[in-house]
Coordinates of C-alpha atoms (C1' of nucleotides) in Angstrom, one line a residue:
Chain A
M1 CA 67.1 59.4 111.5
S2 CA 66.3 58.6 108.1
R3 CA 65.4 61.5 105.9
R4 CA 63.9 62.0 102.6
R5 CA 64.8 64.3 99.8
A6 CA 61.6 65.0 98.6
K7 CA 59.4 67.8 98.4
S8 CA 55.9 67.3 98.9
E9 CA 54.8 64.4 98.0
G10 CA 56.1 60.9 99.6
T11 CA 54.7 57.8 101.7
P12 CA 54.7 58.8 105.3
A13 CA 57.0 56.3 107.3
D14 CA 58.5 58.2 110.4
D15 CA 57.5 61.5 112.1
E16 CA 59.7 63.5 109.8
V17 CA 58.6 61.9 106.3
A18 CA 55.1 62.7 107.8
F19 CA 56.1 66.4 108.2
L20 CA 57.5 66.8 104.6
S21 CA 54.5 65.6 103.5
A22 CA 52.1 68.0 105.1
Y23 CA 55.0 70.9 104.3
D24 CA 53.4 74.0 101.9
P25 CA 56.3 75.3 99.8
D26 CA 54.3 78.1 99.7
A27 CA 53.8 79.0 103.6
Y28 CA 56.4 81.7 103.2
E29 CA 56.2 83.9 100.2
R30 CA 58.8 83.1 97.3
L31 CA 61.4 85.2 95.2
S32 CA 63.1 84.8 91.8
L33 CA 66.6 84.5 92.0
A34 CA 68.7 85.0 89.3
V35 CA 72.9 84.7 88.6
D36 CA 74.8 87.4 86.8
L37 CA 78.3 86.4 85.5
A38 CA 81.3 88.7 85.6
L39 CA 83.4 87.3 82.6
V40 CA 87.0 88.6 83.5
S41 CA 90.0 88.8 81.1
I42 CA 93.0 90.7 80.1
V43 CA 93.6 92.4 76.8
D44 CA 95.7 95.3 76.1
E45 CA 97.2 95.2 79.5
A46 CA 93.4 96.1 80.9
I47 CA 91.0 94.5 82.9
V48 CA 87.9 93.6 80.6
T49 CA 84.3 91.9 80.9
L50 CA 81.9 90.6 78.5
L51 CA 78.9 92.3 78.2
V52 CA 75.0 91.9 76.5
R53 CA 73.0 94.5 75.2
R54 CA 69.8 94.1 77.0
Q55 CA 67.2 93.5 73.9
E56 CA 63.9 93.9 76.7
H57 CA 62.5 96.0 79.3
P58 CA 63.9 96.9 82.1
F59 CA 67.0 99.1 81.1
R60 CA 66.2 98.2 77.3
D61 CA 69.2 98.9 75.1
R62 CA 71.6 99.1 77.9
L63 CA 74.3 97.1 78.7
S64 CA 74.5 94.3 81.2
L65 CA 76.5 91.2 82.4
P66 CA 74.9 88.2 81.1
G67 CA 72.6 86.7 83.4
G68 CA 69.4 84.0 83.8
F69 CA 67.2 82.8 86.4
V70 CA 67.9 80.0 88.8
T71 CA 65.5 77.1 87.9
P72 CA 64.0 75.0 91.2
R73 CA 66.2 71.8 89.9
E74 CA 69.8 73.5 90.1
S75 CA 71.9 74.6 92.4
L76 CA 73.6 77.8 92.0
D77 CA 77.0 76.7 90.7
E78 CA 74.8 74.5 88.0
A79 CA 73.1 77.7 87.1
A80 CA 75.8 80.0 86.7
G81 CA 77.7 77.2 84.6
R82 CA 74.6 76.9 82.5
V83 CA 74.5 80.7 81.8
L84 CA 78.0 80.5 80.6
R85 CA 77.7 77.4 78.2
D86 CA 74.5 78.7 76.8
K87 CA 74.8 82.7 77.0
V88 CA 78.2 82.9 76.4
G89 CA 79.2 79.3 75.0
L90 CA 82.2 79.0 77.3
D91 CA 82.8 75.9 79.7
K92 CA 85.5 74.9 82.3
V93 CA 86.4 78.0 83.3
Y94 CA 87.2 79.1 86.9
L95 CA 83.6 79.9 88.0
E96 CA 83.6 81.5 91.8
Q97 CA 80.7 83.2 93.6
L98 CA 81.2 86.8 94.5
Y99 CA 78.2 88.3 96.2
T100 CA 74.6 88.1 96.7
F101 CA 72.8 91.1 95.4
G102 CA 69.5 91.6 97.5
A103 CA 68.0 95.6 97.2
C104 CA 64.1 95.3 96.8
D105 CA 64.2 97.8 94.1
R106 CA 67.3 96.7 92.1
D107 CA 64.9 95.1 89.4
P108 CA 62.0 97.1 88.9
R109 CA 60.0 94.3 87.4
T110 CA 59.5 92.3 90.5
R111 CA 62.0 91.2 93.8
V112 CA 64.7 89.4 92.4
V113 CA 67.6 88.8 94.1
S114 CA 70.5 88.0 92.2
V115 CA 73.7 85.7 92.8
A116 CA 76.8 87.3 91.0
Y117 CA 79.5 85.2 90.1
Y118 CA 82.8 86.0 88.2
A119 CA 84.7 83.9 85.8
L120 CA 88.5 84.1 84.9
V121 CA 89.1 83.6 80.9
E122 CA 92.0 83.5 79.1
P123 CA 92.2 86.6 76.8
R124 CA 92.1 84.5 73.6
R125 CA 88.8 82.5 74.6
F126 CA 87.8 85.2 75.8
V127 CA 87.8 87.5 72.6
G128 CA 86.7 84.3 70.9
A129 CA 83.4 84.0 72.9
A130 CA 83.0 87.7 72.7
A131 CA 83.4 88.0 69.1
S132 CA 81.3 84.4 68.2
D133 CA 78.4 85.5 69.8
Q134 CA 76.5 88.7 68.0
G135 CA 75.3 90.7 70.7
T136 CA 77.8 90.5 72.9
S137 CA 80.9 92.7 73.2
I138 CA 83.6 93.5 75.5
G139 CA 84.0 96.3 78.2
R140 CA 87.1 97.8 79.5
I141 CA 87.1 98.6 83.2
E142 CA 88.8 101.4 84.7
V143 CA 89.0 101.8 88.2
P144 CA 89.1 105.0 89.9
W145 CA 90.3 104.0 93.2
S146 CA 93.3 102.5 94.6
G147 CA 93.9 99.6 96.5
E148 CA 91.0 97.3 98.2
E149 CA 89.0 100.6 98.8
G150 CA 86.3 99.3 96.7
G151 CA 83.4 101.3 94.6
L152 CA 82.4 101.5 91.2
V153 CA 84.1 101.1 88.4
I154 CA 84.0 102.8 84.6
V155 CA 83.3 100.3 81.8
R156 CA 84.1 101.7 78.5
D157 CA 83.2 100.4 75.1
A158 CA 85.2 99.5 72.3
A159 CA 85.2 103.3 70.8
G160 CA 85.9 104.6 74.3
R161 CA 82.6 105.4 75.0
V162 CA 81.6 105.3 78.8
Q163 CA 78.7 102.9 79.4
P164 CA 76.3 102.8 82.0
L165 CA 75.3 99.8 83.0
A166 CA 71.9 98.0 83.7
F167 CA 70.5 97.0 87.6
D168 CA 73.6 97.3 89.5
H169 CA 75.9 95.3 87.7
G170 CA 78.4 98.3 88.0
D171 CA 78.5 97.3 91.7
M172 CA 79.2 93.5 90.7
L173 CA 82.1 94.8 88.5
G174 CA 83.4 96.9 91.3
L175 CA 83.5 94.3 93.5
V176 CA 84.9 91.8 91.4
V177 CA 87.8 93.9 90.9
R178 CA 88.2 94.3 94.8
R179 CA 88.4 90.7 95.5
L180 CA 90.6 90.0 92.4
R181 CA 92.8 92.4 94.1
G182 CA 92.9 90.7 97.7
K183 CA 93.2 87.6 96.1
L184 CA 96.4 88.4 93.9
D185 CA 98.4 88.1 97.0
Y186 CA 97.9 84.6 98.1
A187 CA 96.2 82.7 95.5
P188 CA 97.1 81.9 92.2
V189 CA 94.4 83.7 90.0
G190 CA 97.3 85.4 87.7
F191 CA 97.6 81.8 85.9
R192 CA 93.9 81.5 84.7
L193 CA 94.3 85.0 83.2
L194 CA 96.9 83.4 80.9
P195 CA 97.8 80.9 78.2
R196 CA 99.1 77.5 79.4
E197 CA 102.7 78.8 78.8
F198 CA 103.3 82.2 80.1
T199 CA 106.2 84.3 80.5
L200 CA 107.2 86.2 83.9
L201 CA 106.5 89.4 82.2
A202 CA 103.0 88.5 81.0
L203 CA 101.9 87.1 84.2
Q204 CA 103.7 90.4 85.7
K205 CA 101.2 92.5 83.4
V206 CA 98.3 90.6 84.5
H207 CA 99.2 91.4 88.1
E208 CA 99.5 95.2 87.3
A209 CA 96.6 95.2 85.2
I210 CA 94.5 93.9 88.2
L211 CA 96.3 95.8 90.8
G212 CA 96.2 99.1 89.0
R213 CA 99.7 99.9 89.5
R214 CA 103.6 98.9 88.3
L215 CA 105.2 96.5 90.2
N216 CA 109.1 96.0 90.7
K217 CA 109.8 93.3 88.4
D218 CA 113.0 92.2 90.5
S219 CA 111.1 91.4 93.6
F220 CA 108.4 90.3 91.5
R221 CA 110.4 87.8 89.7
R222 CA 112.0 86.7 93.1
R223 CA 108.4 86.1 94.6
M224 CA 107.1 84.4 92.2
L225 CA 109.8 81.8 91.4
A226 CA 110.2 81.6 95.2
Q227 CA 106.5 80.4 95.7
G228 CA 106.9 77.4 93.7
F229 CA 103.7 77.7 91.7
L230 CA 105.7 78.1 88.3
H231 CA 107.4 75.4 86.6
A232 CA 110.0 76.3 83.7
T233 CA 109.1 74.6 80.8
G234 CA 112.9 75.0 79.1
C235 CA 111.2 76.5 76.1
M236 CA 112.1 80.5 75.2
Q237 CA 109.5 83.0 73.5
I238 CA 111.0 85.2 71.0
G239 CA 110.3 88.6 71.1
R240 CA 111.5 91.9 70.6
G241 CA 114.9 91.4 72.8
R242 CA 116.3 88.3 74.4
P243 CA 113.8 85.3 74.4
A244 CA 112.4 84.9 77.8
E245 CA 111.7 81.4 79.7
L246 CA 107.9 80.0 79.1
Y247 CA 106.2 78.8 82.3
R248 CA 103.7 76.5 83.7
F249 CA 101.3 76.6 86.4
R250 CA 102.3 73.5 88.4
K251 CA 98.9 72.3 89.5
E252 CA 97.5 70.3 86.8
A253 CA 94.2 71.1 85.3
R254 CA 93.0 75.0 85.0
G255 CA 89.6 74.0 84.0
Chain B
M1 CA 64.5 107.3 81.5
S2 CA 61.7 107.1 83.9
R3 CA 61.1 103.9 85.9
R4 CA 58.6 102.7 88.1
R5 CA 59.1 100.4 91.2
A6 CA 55.9 98.7 91.1
K7 CA 55.1 95.2 90.7
S8 CA 52.5 94.1 87.8
E9 CA 49.9 97.0 88.2
G10 CA 50.4 100.6 87.4
T11 CA 49.6 103.0 84.4
P12 CA 51.2 103.0 81.3
A13 CA 52.8 105.9 80.4
D14 CA 55.7 105.2 77.7
D15 CA 57.1 102.1 76.6
E16 CA 58.8 100.6 79.5
V17 CA 55.8 101.2 81.8
A18 CA 53.8 99.3 79.6
F19 CA 55.8 96.4 79.8
L20 CA 56.1 96.6 83.4
S21 CA 52.5 96.3 83.6
A22 CA 52.3 93.6 81.7
Y23 CA 54.8 91.7 83.2
D24 CA 54.1 88.4 85.2
P25 CA 56.3 87.9 87.9
D26 CA 55.5 84.3 88.0
A27 CA 56.8 83.9 84.3
Y28 CA 60.0 81.8 85.9
E29 CA 59.6 79.5 88.9
R30 CA 60.3 81.0 92.2
L31 CA 61.8 79.8 95.4
S32 CA 62.2 80.3 98.9
L33 CA 65.0 82.5 100.2
A34 CA 66.4 82.5 103.8
V35 CA 69.1 84.1 105.9
D36 CA 71.4 82.3 108.3
L37 CA 73.3 84.0 110.9
A38 CA 76.4 83.1 112.4
L39 CA 77.0 84.8 115.5
V40 CA 80.8 84.6 116.4
S41 CA 82.5 85.8 119.6
I42 CA 85.3 84.7 121.6
V43 CA 84.7 82.9 125.1
D44 CA 87.6 81.7 127.2
E45 CA 89.7 82.3 124.0
A46 CA 87.7 80.1 122.0
I47 CA 85.7 81.2 119.2
V48 CA 82.1 80.5 119.9
T49 CA 78.6 80.9 117.9
L50 CA 75.2 80.7 119.3
L51 CA 72.9 77.8 118.1
V52 CA 69.1 77.3 118.3
R53 CA 67.3 74.1 119.2
R54 CA 65.2 73.3 116.0
Q55 CA 61.8 72.5 117.4
E56 CA 60.5 71.4 114.0
H57 CA 61.2 69.1 111.1
P58 CA 63.4 68.8 109.4
F59 CA 66.3 68.2 111.7
R60 CA 64.2 68.7 114.6
D61 CA 65.8 68.6 118.2
R62 CA 69.4 69.2 116.3
L63 CA 71.3 72.3 116.8
S64 CA 71.3 75.3 114.1
L65 CA 72.1 78.7 113.4
P66 CA 69.3 80.7 113.6
G67 CA 67.6 81.7 110.7
G68 CA 64.2 83.0 109.0
F69 CA 62.9 83.5 105.6
V70 CA 63.2 86.9 103.5
T71 CA 60.0 88.6 102.6
P72 CA 59.6 90.2 99.4
R73 CA 59.5 93.5 100.9
E74 CA 63.0 93.4 102.8
S75 CA 66.5 93.3 101.4
L76 CA 68.8 90.9 102.4
D77 CA 70.7 92.9 104.9
E78 CA 67.2 94.1 106.5
A79 CA 65.9 90.0 106.7
A80 CA 69.6 89.3 108.5
G81 CA 68.8 92.3 110.5
R82 CA 65.6 91.0 111.3
V83 CA 66.3 87.9 112.3
L84 CA 69.1 89.4 114.6
R85 CA 67.1 91.5 116.4
D86 CA 63.8 89.1 116.5
K87 CA 65.4 85.9 117.2
V88 CA 68.5 86.8 118.9
G89 CA 67.4 90.1 120.4
L90 CA 70.7 91.8 119.4
D91 CA 71.4 95.1 117.3
K92 CA 73.8 97.3 116.2
V93 CA 76.1 94.5 115.8
Y94 CA 78.9 94.3 112.8
L95 CA 77.2 92.0 110.3
E96 CA 78.7 91.0 107.0
Q97 CA 77.1 88.6 104.1
L98 CA 79.4 85.7 103.9
Y99 CA 78.4 83.3 101.2
T100 CA 74.9 81.7 99.9
F101 CA 74.2 78.2 100.0
G102 CA 72.3 76.8 97.0
A103 CA 72.5 72.7 97.0
C104 CA 69.1 71.6 95.3
D105 CA 68.9 69.2 98.7
R106 CA 70.0 71.3 101.3
D107 CA 66.9 71.2 102.9
P108 CA 64.8 68.4 102.2
R109 CA 61.3 70.3 102.7
T110 CA 61.5 72.0 99.0
R111 CA 64.1 74.3 97.3
V112 CA 65.7 77.1 99.7
V113 CA 68.7 78.9 99.0
S114 CA 70.4 80.7 102.0
V115 CA 72.2 83.6 102.2
A116 CA 74.5 83.3 105.1
Y117 CA 75.5 86.2 107.2
Y118 CA 78.1 86.5 110.1
A119 CA 78.3 88.9 113.0
L120 CA 80.9 89.7 115.2
V121 CA 79.8 90.6 119.1
E122 CA 81.5 91.7 122.1
P123 CA 81.6 88.8 124.6
R124 CA 79.6 90.1 127.1
R125 CA 76.7 91.1 124.7
F126 CA 76.9 87.4 123.1
V127 CA 76.7 85.8 126.7
G128 CA 74.0 87.9 127.9
A129 CA 72.0 87.2 124.4
A130 CA 72.6 83.7 125.0
A131 CA 71.5 83.6 128.0
S132 CA 68.3 85.7 128.3
D133 CA 66.9 83.9 125.1
Q134 CA 65.6 80.0 126.2
G135 CA 66.4 78.1 123.4
T136 CA 69.4 79.3 122.8
S137 CA 73.1 77.9 123.1
I138 CA 76.3 78.5 122.6
G139 CA 79.1 76.2 120.7
R140 CA 82.3 76.2 121.0
I141 CA 84.2 76.1 117.2
E142 CA 87.4 73.8 117.2
V143 CA 88.8 74.1 113.7
P144 CA 90.6 71.0 112.8
W145 CA 92.5 72.6 109.9
S146 CA 95.4 75.2 109.5
G147 CA 95.5 78.6 107.3
E148 CA 93.0 79.3 105.5
E149 CA 92.9 75.7 104.0
G150 CA 89.2 75.7 105.1
G151 CA 86.8 72.6 105.7
L152 CA 84.3 71.8 108.5
V153 CA 84.7 72.9 111.8
I154 CA 83.8 71.0 114.8
V155 CA 81.2 72.5 117.3
R156 CA 81.0 71.3 121.2
D157 CA 78.0 72.2 123.4
A158 CA 78.5 73.5 127.2
A159 CA 79.0 69.8 128.1
G160 CA 82.0 69.3 125.7
R161 CA 79.8 67.2 123.4
V162 CA 80.3 67.1 119.3
Q163 CA 77.2 68.6 118.0
P164 CA 76.6 67.8 114.4
L165 CA 74.6 70.7 113.1
A166 CA 71.4 71.0 110.9
F167 CA 71.2 72.0 107.5
D168 CA 74.3 72.8 106.2
H169 CA 75.4 75.2 109.0
G170 CA 78.6 73.4 109.7
D171 CA 80.0 74.5 106.1
M172 CA 78.9 77.8 106.9
L173 CA 80.7 78.0 110.2
G174 CA 84.1 76.9 108.5
L175 CA 83.6 79.5 106.0
V176 CA 83.3 82.5 108.6
V177 CA 86.4 80.8 110.0
R178 CA 88.3 80.8 106.8
R179 CA 86.8 84.7 106.3
L180 CA 87.7 85.7 109.5
R181 CA 91.4 84.6 109.4
G182 CA 91.8 86.2 106.0
K183 CA 90.6 89.4 107.1
L184 CA 92.4 89.4 110.3
D185 CA 95.6 90.7 108.2
Y186 CA 94.3 93.6 107.0
A187 CA 91.0 94.4 108.5
P188 CA 90.4 95.6 112.2
V189 CA 88.0 92.9 112.9
G190 CA 89.5 91.9 116.1
F191 CA 88.0 95.1 118.1
R192 CA 84.5 94.0 117.3
L193 CA 85.0 91.1 119.7
L194 CA 86.0 93.0 122.5
P195 CA 85.0 95.6 124.7
R196 CA 85.7 99.4 123.9
E197 CA 88.7 99.6 126.0
F198 CA 91.0 96.7 126.2
T199 CA 94.9 95.9 126.7
L200 CA 96.8 94.7 123.7
L201 CA 97.4 91.2 125.4
A202 CA 93.5 91.1 124.8
L203 CA 93.6 91.7 121.1
Q204 CA 96.4 89.3 120.9
K205 CA 94.5 86.6 122.4
V206 CA 91.3 87.5 120.0
H207 CA 93.8 87.2 117.0
E208 CA 95.3 83.9 118.5
A209 CA 91.8 82.0 119.1
I210 CA 90.8 83.2 115.5
L211 CA 94.0 82.1 113.6
G212 CA 94.4 79.1 116.0
R213 CA 98.2 79.6 116.7
R214 CA 100.3 81.6 119.1
L215 CA 101.6 84.7 118.1
N216 CA 105.0 86.5 118.8
K217 CA 104.3 88.9 121.6
D218 CA 106.9 91.7 120.3
S219 CA 106.2 91.9 116.7
F220 CA 102.3 91.6 117.4
R221 CA 102.5 94.5 119.6
R222 CA 104.9 96.6 117.3
R223 CA 102.5 95.8 114.2
M224 CA 99.3 96.7 115.9
L225 CA 100.8 100.1 117.5
A226 CA 102.3 100.6 113.9
Q227 CA 98.9 100.5 112.1
G228 CA 97.6 103.4 114.1
F229 CA 94.5 101.9 114.6
L230 CA 95.0 102.1 118.3
H231 CA 94.6 105.0 120.7
A232 CA 95.9 105.3 124.0
T233 CA 93.3 106.0 127.0
G234 CA 96.2 106.6 129.3
C235 CA 93.7 104.4 131.7
M236 CA 95.5 101.3 133.1
Q237 CA 93.8 97.8 133.7
I238 CA 95.1 95.7 136.7
G239 CA 95.9 92.1 136.8
R240 CA 98.0 89.7 137.8
G241 CA 101.2 91.5 137.4
R242 CA 102.1 95.2 136.0
P243 CA 99.0 96.8 135.0
A244 CA 98.4 97.3 131.2
E245 CA 97.7 100.1 129.4
L246 CA 94.2 100.1 127.9
Y247 CA 93.6 100.9 124.0
R248 CA 90.6 102.3 121.9
F249 CA 89.9 101.4 118.6
R250 CA 90.3 105.0 116.7
K251 CA 87.7 105.1 114.3
E252 CA 84.1 106.1 115.9
A253 CA 81.1 103.9 116.5
R254 CA 81.8 100.4 116.4
G255 CA 77.7 99.4 115.5
Chain C
dG1 C1' 126.5 98.4 67.0
dA2 C1' 122.1 99.9 69.2
dA3 C1' 118.3 98.9 71.0
dA4 C1' 115.2 96.3 73.5
dT5 C1' 113.8 92.9 76.8
dA6 C1' 115.7 88.6 80.0
dG7 C1' 117.9 87.5 84.0
dT8 C1' 121.6 87.8 88.2
dG9 C1' 124.4 89.8 91.8
dT10 C1' 124.3 93.0 95.6
dC11 C1' 123.3 96.8 98.3
dT12 C1' 119.9 99.0 101.6
dT13 C1' 115.4 99.4 103.9
dT14 C1' 111.9 97.6 106.4
dA15 C1' 109.5 94.0 109.2
dA16 C1' 109.6 89.8 111.8
dG17 C1' 111.1 87.0 115.2
dA18 C1' 114.3 86.1 119.4
dC19 C1' 115.6 87.4 123.5
dA20 C1' 117.8 89.8 127.2
dG21 C1' 116.7 93.3 130.1
dT22 C1' 113.8 97.0 132.9
dA23 C1' 109.5 98.4 135.1
dT24 C1' 105.5 97.8 137.9
dG25 C1' 102.2 95.7 140.3
dT26 C1' 100.7 91.2 143.6
dG27 C1' 100.9 87.8 147.0
Chain D
dC1 C1' 111.3 88.8 148.9
dA2 C1' 109.3 85.7 144.5
dC3 C1' 106.3 86.2 141.0
dA4 C1' 103.8 87.8 137.1
dT5 C1' 103.1 90.6 133.7
dA6 C1' 104.0 95.1 130.8
dC7 C1' 107.0 97.4 128.3
dT8 C1' 111.7 98.7 125.9
dG9 C1' 116.1 97.8 123.2
dT10 C1' 118.6 95.3 120.2
dC11 C1' 120.7 91.6 117.6
dT12 C1' 119.5 88.5 113.5
dT13 C1' 117.2 87.2 109.5
dA14 C1' 114.3 87.6 105.5
dA15 C1' 111.9 90.0 101.8
dA16 C1' 111.1 94.1 99.3
dG17 C1' 112.7 97.6 96.7
dA18 C1' 116.8 99.9 93.9
dC19 C1' 119.9 99.6 90.7
dA20 C1' 124.2 97.9 88.4
dC21 C1' 125.4 94.7 85.4
dT22 C1' 125.5 90.9 82.2
dA23 C1' 123.2 88.1 78.7
dT24 C1' 120.9 87.6 74.1
dT25 C1' 118.3 88.5 70.6
dT26 C1' 116.2 91.7 66.6
dC27 C1' 116.9 95.4 63.5

DNA sequence: GAAATAGTGTCTTTAAGACAGTATGTG
DNA sequence: CACATACTGTCTTAAAGACACTATTTC
């Protein structure tokens, strides 16, 4: 069965091509589709995200996640990558689809469905991206629930003021935290929030920040080393006490 | 800040209302949004899903998941519920958003982004829905990968023939299985695939079907009873050997 | 040397797997 | 009775938490 990947033009050759030629793309009402990005990093042992101050209605002057509309010629992943590049100035970060928000009244302008993505960014690059671009700021995330209960999170600006977010972006951040907490058990997400070389304590702090609770140092150590993800470099990091071994994530590129 | 929930008509009152009044919903190109439903149940200790034979191009005569377009006046969840009711004839089942598929060429007609949902249905109702509606059939799912690796699954019809699915519906089913395997560890998903009262062995068979491997009977028992989700009814189910205690899920309604 | 952090060894507790053995139904 | 399945008890093993102890740096 030969199938064409065209829209509505095309030379009829068989049954299906004829159908596709005649197909009216407006037979069903169309909607606006957006992507919103929750950039996540760890700064001062807290989960942080990148926020932009909205210049226009709706929610003018309110903080929001960076986002943009999906064009018909790009996939969702491409749209998310484009927003990341054009609005945040980053590329090659870990990017994953989170959830699609489709309440009718989530955008007062018109019907806009938004596909939320989250990105994990190493702190250095994150702070760099936030500082280089005027209009972006860092929001600290406080999680008022434990485990994977889920719910809203509290976002504070640099001055410590609680900031309500535009649209349903608060829900998106809550879901990001829940997803990360779930993934931490079985997936190597911590590495994406650290520079290429890191100490075991640094990795533990990342886990603690995401989980929102202290972890047992001994068993964390054992668990991580037993998993086999870590590769000792032989180099040491000097600090306030005895120097600590630096490790790397075993798998090659980390975006 | 008063905000209106209108589209483009409206009487200007303040700054934002004026903006919303002037807003042109076609300023950005719009696209078609669909929902597709992966109905999941367990029949003969195998994962099954409900399939519909496509009557129209594209992919005419091929099996696909039931789906439909999202209208501008309904939320995504409502659209999924509507498809479930109108195309499958079921309601009050556990329904959850899975993932949004947005490759540019996933539909040869025009750009269609699809939000995939999955539903967990008790076998009796599932078989009833499949039998009552002409045009629907049951597909048995074989999972050629282990654990939560992910990937495509093989779908066989009642005659045992492998059936390729329309669009990217094969990917959707693969993702459903992965999601279910992940959830099984911590969420009470097994109960949604069983009648209200069930034996521990029946629950174990459900877990085994989803996980694709045999489980240790003793520790499965202990684990389930320790979790506290189960409530012994005092009633017994007679079978080929000693009668087994019937249990219920502790929490109230199950959809 | 005091303080701080890194890393090791070991004991206890807990959960899972294995398996023997008992209970209670069917044919 | 044999056979099948349900359920119980216990032993072993593995992982996690707790804690004591040693090691190596800065001040």
